[in-house]
Short mmCIF file of C-alpha atoms in Angstrom, two decimals:
data_model
loop_
_atom_site.label_atom_id
_atom_site.label_comp_id
_atom_site.label_asym_id
_atom_site.label_seq_id
_atom_site.Cartn_x
_atom_site.Cartn_y
_atom_site.Cartn_z
CA LEU A 24 146.40 110.68 116.61
CA ARG A 25 143.41 112.98 117.07
CA ARG A 26 141.78 113.37 120.46
CA ALA A 27 140.16 115.87 122.77
CA THR A 28 141.30 116.22 126.33
CA VAL A 29 139.30 117.70 129.17
CA THR A 30 140.74 120.03 131.76
CA GLN A 31 138.70 119.28 134.85
CA ASP A 32 136.97 122.14 136.59
CA PRO A 33 136.64 121.72 140.39
CA SER A 34 132.87 122.25 140.19
CA SER A 35 132.29 119.59 137.55
CA GLU A 36 131.84 115.86 137.79
CA VAL A 37 134.02 114.05 135.27
CA LEU A 38 134.36 110.34 134.77
CA ASP A 39 138.06 110.27 135.69
CA ASP A 40 138.42 106.54 135.11
CA GLU A 41 136.98 106.88 131.63
CA LEU A 42 139.28 109.77 130.77
CA ASP A 43 142.34 107.92 132.05
CA SER A 44 141.53 104.83 130.02
CA LEU A 45 140.46 106.66 126.89
CA ARG A 46 141.58 104.88 123.76
CA PRO A 47 139.92 105.45 120.34
CA PRO A 48 137.49 104.47 118.97
CA LYS A 49 135.99 104.51 122.45
CA PRO A 50 134.23 107.90 122.76
CA LEU A 51 135.04 110.50 125.34
CA THR A 52 132.03 110.82 127.62
CA VAL A 53 131.46 113.68 130.01
CA ALA A 54 128.61 113.26 132.49
CA GLY A 55 126.99 115.73 134.83
CA ASP A 56 127.99 119.36 134.64
CA VAL A 57 130.07 119.75 131.47
CA PRO A 58 133.50 121.25 132.29
CA ARG A 59 133.83 124.89 131.38
CA MET A 60 137.31 124.52 129.93
CA LEU A 61 138.13 122.10 127.13
CA ASP A 62 141.57 121.86 125.55
CA TRP A 63 141.10 120.89 121.93
CA LEU A 64 144.13 119.05 120.59
CA ALA A 65 142.51 118.06 117.34
CA ILE A 66 141.09 119.15 114.07
CA GLY A 67 137.72 117.69 113.02
CA PRO A 68 135.55 116.42 111.70
CA TRP A 69 134.04 115.87 115.15
CA ARG A 70 130.53 114.70 115.87
CA ALA A 71 128.37 114.54 118.95
CA GLU A 72 126.17 111.74 120.19
CA VAL A 73 123.10 113.30 121.72
CA PRO A 74 120.83 111.08 123.85
CA GLY A 75 117.63 110.44 121.94
CA ARG A 76 118.90 112.15 118.80
CA GLY A 77 121.83 109.98 117.72
CA LEU A 78 125.00 111.26 116.07
CA GLU A 79 125.06 114.86 114.92
CA LYS A 80 127.73 117.09 113.46
CA LEU A 81 128.91 119.77 115.83
CA PRO A 82 127.88 123.24 114.56
CA PHE A 83 131.39 124.55 115.09
CA ASP A 84 134.93 123.63 114.12
CA PRO A 85 136.82 122.49 117.25
CA ALA A 86 140.06 123.59 115.58
CA LYS A 87 138.87 127.20 115.49
CA VAL A 88 136.44 127.63 118.37
CA SER A 89 137.75 128.79 121.72
CA PRO A 90 137.63 126.26 124.57
CA ARG A 91 135.13 128.35 126.52
CA GLU A 92 132.79 128.76 123.53
CA GLY A 93 132.81 125.02 122.90
CA ALA A 94 132.05 124.25 126.52
CA LYS A 95 129.20 126.78 126.62
CA PHE A 96 127.60 125.19 123.55
CA ALA A 97 127.85 121.70 125.03
CA LYS A 98 126.45 122.82 128.38
CA ARG A 99 123.55 124.68 126.80
CA ASP A 100 122.36 121.92 124.47
CA TRP A 101 122.66 118.74 126.52
CA ARG A 102 123.99 117.43 129.80
CA ARG A 103 125.57 114.27 128.50
CA VAL A 104 127.94 114.66 125.56
CA THR A 105 129.87 112.06 123.61
CA LEU A 106 132.62 113.28 121.28
CA LYS A 107 134.56 111.18 118.88
CA ALA A 108 136.60 111.68 115.72
CA ASP A 109 135.55 110.28 112.35
CA GLY A 110 138.26 108.35 110.55
CA TRP A 111 140.38 107.78 113.68
CA VAL A 112 143.50 105.73 113.16
CA ASN A 113 145.27 104.74 116.36
CA LEU A 114 148.78 103.92 115.23
CA ASP A 115 149.86 102.54 118.58
CA GLU A 116 147.11 99.94 118.64
CA ALA A 117 147.31 99.22 114.91
CA LEU A 118 151.04 98.49 115.07
CA ALA A 119 150.64 96.36 118.20
CA THR A 120 147.91 94.34 116.46
CA ALA A 121 150.09 93.88 113.37
CA ARG A 122 153.03 92.68 115.45
CA ALA A 123 150.84 90.24 117.34
CA ALA A 124 149.32 88.86 114.13
CA ASP A 125 152.70 88.10 112.55
CA PRO A 126 155.70 88.60 114.87
CA SER A 127 158.12 87.61 112.10
CA ALA A 128 156.93 90.27 109.64
CA PRO A 129 159.11 93.40 109.52
CA ILE A 130 157.33 96.60 110.55
CA SER A 131 159.16 99.75 109.58
CA PRO A 132 159.11 102.77 111.91
CA TYR A 133 156.62 105.45 110.94
CA GLY A 134 157.33 109.15 110.78
CA ILE A 135 155.57 112.49 110.89
CA ASN A 136 156.34 115.65 108.91
CA LEU A 137 156.17 118.72 111.14
CA ILE A 138 155.92 122.13 109.43
CA LEU A 139 157.68 124.68 111.64
CA HIS A 140 156.71 127.83 109.78
CA ALA A 141 155.15 130.60 111.87
CA SER A 142 151.89 130.20 109.94
CA ASN A 143 151.38 126.78 111.56
CA SER A 144 149.65 127.52 114.86
CA ARG A 145 149.57 123.78 115.68
CA VAL A 146 153.34 123.31 116.07
CA GLY A 147 153.19 123.25 119.88
CA PRO A 148 150.20 120.89 120.26
CA ASP A 149 151.45 118.65 117.45
CA LEU A 150 154.89 118.37 119.02
CA GLU A 151 153.27 117.51 122.36
CA LEU A 152 151.29 114.76 120.64
CA ILE A 153 154.41 113.46 118.89
CA CYS A 154 156.24 113.19 122.21
CA ARG A 155 153.27 111.55 123.95
CA HIS A 156 153.21 108.78 121.35
CA ARG A 157 157.01 108.67 121.08
CA VAL A 158 156.97 108.90 117.29
CA PRO A 159 160.23 107.26 116.20
CA PHE A 160 160.99 109.46 113.19
CA VAL A 161 160.19 113.17 112.77
CA ILE A 162 160.85 115.27 109.68
CA THR A 163 160.96 119.06 110.02
CA SER A 164 160.51 121.60 107.26
CA LEU A 165 160.22 125.36 106.77
CA GLY A 166 161.77 126.33 110.08
CA HIS A 167 164.57 125.89 112.60
CA PRO A 168 164.46 122.36 114.11
CA GLY A 169 166.20 123.15 117.43
CA ASP A 170 163.21 122.78 119.78
CA VAL A 171 162.00 119.66 118.00
CA VAL A 172 165.44 118.05 118.26
CA LYS A 173 165.52 118.59 122.03
CA ALA A 174 161.99 117.22 122.54
CA VAL A 175 162.32 114.18 120.28
CA HIS A 176 165.83 113.24 121.41
CA ALA A 177 164.54 113.24 125.00
CA TYR A 178 162.64 109.98 124.32
CA GLY A 179 165.13 108.54 121.82
CA GLY A 180 163.51 109.55 118.53
CA LEU A 181 165.25 110.73 115.36
CA VAL A 182 164.89 114.11 113.65
CA PHE A 183 165.68 114.72 109.98
CA SER A 184 165.43 118.17 108.45
CA ASP A 185 164.39 119.23 104.92
CA VAL A 186 166.78 121.74 103.34
CA ILE A 187 167.05 123.35 99.90
CA HIS A 188 170.41 125.11 100.39
CA ALA A 189 173.71 124.36 102.10
CA TYR A 190 172.97 127.35 104.36
CA HIS A 191 169.90 125.55 105.75
CA ALA A 192 171.90 122.33 106.08
CA ARG A 193 174.49 124.06 108.26
CA LYS A 194 171.72 125.44 110.48
CA ALA A 195 170.18 121.98 110.84
CA MET A 196 173.57 120.44 111.61
CA ALA A 197 174.19 123.02 114.34
CA ALA A 198 170.77 122.21 115.82
CA GLY A 199 171.80 118.57 116.25
CA VAL A 200 169.58 116.82 113.69
CA ASP A 201 170.21 113.14 112.97
CA GLY A 202 169.92 113.48 109.22
CA ILE A 203 169.58 116.03 106.41
CA ILE A 204 167.16 115.73 103.51
CA ALA A 205 168.40 117.66 100.47
CA VAL A 206 165.33 118.70 98.49
CA ALA A 207 166.81 119.52 95.11
CA GLY A 208 165.42 121.18 92.02
CA GLY A 209 162.59 119.28 90.39
CA ALA A 210 161.18 117.88 93.64
CA GLY A 211 157.45 117.88 94.22
CA GLY A 212 155.93 120.22 96.79
CA HIS A 213 158.03 122.93 98.41
CA ALA A 214 161.38 122.59 96.68
CA GLY A 215 164.53 124.45 95.81
CA THR A 216 166.13 125.08 92.45
CA GLN A 217 169.67 123.83 93.05
CA SER A 218 170.76 120.83 91.02
CA ALA A 219 170.95 117.54 92.88
CA PHE A 220 174.53 117.10 91.61
CA SER A 221 175.58 120.42 93.11
CA LEU A 222 173.52 120.27 96.32
CA VAL A 223 174.63 116.82 97.47
CA ARG A 224 178.30 117.42 96.72
CA GLU A 225 178.23 120.80 98.49
CA ILE A 226 176.59 119.42 101.64
CA ARG A 227 178.99 116.48 101.70
CA GLU A 228 181.88 118.93 102.08
CA PHE A 229 180.84 119.60 105.69
CA TRP A 230 178.27 116.94 106.67
CA ASN A 231 179.29 113.34 107.34
CA GLY A 232 175.96 112.20 108.78
CA THR A 233 173.00 110.59 107.08
CA LEU A 234 172.09 112.44 103.89
CA ILE A 235 168.93 111.84 101.85
CA LEU A 236 168.37 113.21 98.36
CA GLY A 237 164.94 114.09 97.02
CA GLY A 238 163.92 115.49 93.66
CA ALA A 239 162.78 113.77 90.44
CA ILE A 240 163.58 110.27 91.69
CA SER A 241 161.09 107.76 90.30
CA ASP A 242 163.01 104.56 89.57
CA GLY A 243 165.82 102.38 90.87
CA HIS A 244 168.37 103.87 88.48
CA ALA A 245 167.86 107.31 90.04
CA VAL A 246 168.19 105.75 93.51
CA ARG A 247 171.59 104.35 92.51
CA ALA A 248 172.60 107.73 91.04
CA ALA A 249 171.77 109.43 94.35
CA GLU A 250 174.00 106.92 96.15
CA VAL A 251 176.90 107.51 93.75
CA LEU A 252 176.60 111.26 94.34
CA GLY A 253 177.10 110.73 98.05
CA ALA A 254 173.57 110.40 99.43
CA ASP A 255 172.82 107.49 101.77
CA LEU A 256 169.15 107.21 100.84
CA ALA A 257 166.73 108.42 98.18
CA TYR A 258 163.54 110.33 98.94
CA MET A 259 160.48 109.63 96.79
CA GLY A 260 157.15 111.41 96.95
CA THR A 261 155.48 111.86 93.57
CA ARG A 262 156.10 108.24 92.53
CA PHE A 263 154.18 106.88 95.54
CA ILE A 264 151.20 109.18 94.99
CA ALA A 265 150.60 107.16 91.84
CA THR A 266 149.99 103.87 93.66
CA ARG A 267 146.77 102.01 94.39
CA GLU A 268 147.07 102.44 98.15
CA SER A 269 147.53 106.20 97.91
CA ASN A 270 144.61 108.26 99.23
CA ALA A 271 144.99 110.74 96.36
CA GLN A 272 142.02 111.20 94.05
CA GLU A 273 141.98 108.92 91.02
CA ALA A 274 142.03 111.97 88.73
CA TYR A 275 145.21 113.12 90.48
CA LYS A 276 146.87 109.76 89.91
CA GLN A 277 145.88 109.76 86.24
CA MET A 278 147.22 113.29 85.83
CA LEU A 279 150.59 112.06 87.12
CA VAL A 280 150.60 109.26 84.55
CA ASP A 281 149.66 111.63 81.73
CA ALA A 282 152.04 114.45 82.70
CA ALA A 283 155.51 115.23 81.40
CA ALA A 284 158.25 117.25 83.06
CA ALA A 285 157.12 120.25 81.01
CA ASP A 286 153.78 120.14 82.86
CA ILE A 287 155.43 121.03 86.19
CA VAL A 288 155.17 124.70 87.22
CA TYR A 289 157.36 126.23 89.93
CA THR A 290 155.45 129.07 91.58
CA ASP A 291 154.71 130.73 94.90
CA ALA A 292 151.24 131.82 93.80
CA VAL A 293 149.49 128.87 95.43
CA SER A 294 150.92 128.66 98.94
CA GLY A 295 152.94 131.84 99.23
CA THR A 296 156.29 130.10 98.92
CA ASN A 297 157.80 128.30 95.95
CA ALA A 298 156.57 124.81 95.13
CA ASN A 299 156.08 122.59 92.09
CA PHE A 300 152.56 121.93 90.81
CA LEU A 301 150.88 120.14 87.91
CA TRP A 302 149.93 122.68 85.27
CA PRO A 303 146.65 120.95 84.26
CA SER A 304 145.35 121.33 87.84
CA LEU A 305 146.31 125.02 87.82
CA ALA A 306 144.73 125.61 84.42
CA ARG A 307 141.50 123.97 85.59
CA LEU A 308 141.15 126.69 88.23
CA GLY A 309 141.64 129.50 85.74
CA HIS A 310 145.31 130.32 86.31
CA ARG A 311 147.32 131.76 83.44
CA ARG A 312 150.75 130.23 83.05
CA GLU A 313 152.50 133.49 82.24
CA GLU A 314 151.23 134.92 85.55
CA LEU A 315 152.53 132.05 87.67
CA VAL A 316 155.95 133.55 88.22
CA GLN A 317 158.02 133.64 91.36
CA GLY A 318 157.47 136.69 93.52
CA ILE A 319 153.65 136.71 93.59
CA GLY A 320 153.56 135.23 97.07
CA LYS A 321 156.56 137.31 98.17
CA GLY A 322 157.93 134.32 100.09
CA LYS A 323 155.21 134.57 102.74
CA LEU A 324 153.56 131.23 103.47
CA LYS A 325 149.78 131.42 103.73
CA PRO A 326 147.98 130.37 106.94
CA LEU A 327 147.91 126.59 107.31
CA ALA A 328 144.14 126.29 106.80
CA ASP A 329 144.26 128.34 103.57
CA GLU A 330 147.25 126.39 102.29
CA ALA A 331 145.52 123.06 102.98
CA LYS A 332 142.57 124.17 100.85
CA ALA A 333 144.90 125.30 98.08
CA TRP A 334 146.75 121.96 97.97
CA ARG A 335 143.42 120.13 97.93
CA ASP A 336 142.47 121.74 94.63
CA VAL A 337 145.91 122.27 93.06
CA TRP A 338 147.95 119.10 92.77
CA SER A 339 151.68 118.95 93.35
CA ALA A 340 154.29 116.81 91.61
CA GLY A 341 157.96 116.84 90.68
CA HIS A 342 159.90 116.30 87.48
CA GLY A 343 159.85 112.58 88.24
CA VAL A 344 156.49 112.40 86.43
CA ALA A 345 158.56 111.99 83.26
CA THR A 346 158.96 108.27 83.99
CA ILE A 347 155.68 107.52 85.77
CA HIS A 348 153.51 105.46 83.45
CA ASP A 349 151.28 103.37 85.73
CA VAL A 350 149.54 103.13 89.11
CA PRO A 351 150.79 99.86 90.65
CA PRO A 352 150.31 98.44 94.15
CA VAL A 353 153.02 99.62 96.56
CA ARG A 354 154.48 96.14 96.95
CA GLU A 355 154.86 95.78 93.17
CA LEU A 356 156.46 99.22 92.91
CA CYS A 357 158.95 98.47 95.68
CA GLU A 358 159.94 95.18 94.07
CA ARG A 359 160.41 96.98 90.76
CA LEU A 360 162.55 99.69 92.39
CA ALA A 361 164.75 97.05 94.02
CA SER A 362 165.19 95.22 90.72
CA GLU A 363 166.06 98.43 88.87
CA TYR A 364 168.50 99.40 91.59
CA ARG A 365 170.31 96.07 91.43
CA ALA A 366 170.47 96.34 87.65
CA ALA A 367 171.93 99.85 87.91
CA CYS A 368 174.54 98.66 90.42
CA ALA A 369 175.63 95.93 87.98
CA LEU A 370 176.13 98.25 85.01
CA PRO A 371 179.65 98.18 83.57
CA PRO A 372 181.40 101.36 82.38
CA SER A 373 179.79 102.89 79.34
CA PRO A 374 180.83 101.31 76.01
CA ALA A 375 181.55 104.84 74.82
CA LEU A 376 184.63 104.83 77.05
CA THR A 377 186.23 101.89 75.20
#
């Protein structure tokens, strides 16, 4: 959903029809006097098509450069500029194409995770983009979801909120979220330390809406256990990283297969707030395990760009690695999960009780 929009200057000549009909991968073309103000609603990598010179990388990062600086560069170097994003994926068109190809095939709604922490300077533009495309399912984390709930509910979307404590769950409930995601101890990424048994039962004392449990869930038996506790759905992250379709590096996937629960380190040294990471990836960068204690980051999340770089080099996972032994296709994994779940549902009382 990356794009650049142009704010037209009265003195410039812009191809209005082309802007109005802009749909990737068709490039945005500005002819004549390049507008002085550009509103960048994207992060790169962007490239420019220069007449006579072909495609070239822009010598600046559109996510960091000011609109006026970007416009000055474009105006100085050429009078006809074509901008387009590498790796564009237009979900609207892709889903429409999939529906047209096989109307009988089920297509699940997609969702977007929106980080609301103050360090994320893109919250406003990202929320605007979410509303423009009417994203059906939005997950919020690391912040109060009130504004997102109002915006997404306005077009009929759903908002679920990540929480690690009952305190956060009460805040989310008061904000009007449609569902709560309890991220229990042992979950990959930013996680809490409260036991899933305790967290789900505590939240169920005051929340009757949809409740999802995440944390160390890697097979159908754990999905059934989450349901018995009182959760409506199970949340899985680490298990799906180790699939063939995952965009994770192959070395990352293999590390998940090789790792045990003891290889998971809970620290705030990487991103500034507590999260679970694979120890081998930390050791590779020279970290010492005895130094990776809570309190280093002092609970202050690093700027989004710095955190993205950190998570690129240090790989996250939850305690669910204990039962990850392969890297199957997603379809095969889902069929396996369903089979394990049905088997768990059919289990009689333990023989030890007789």
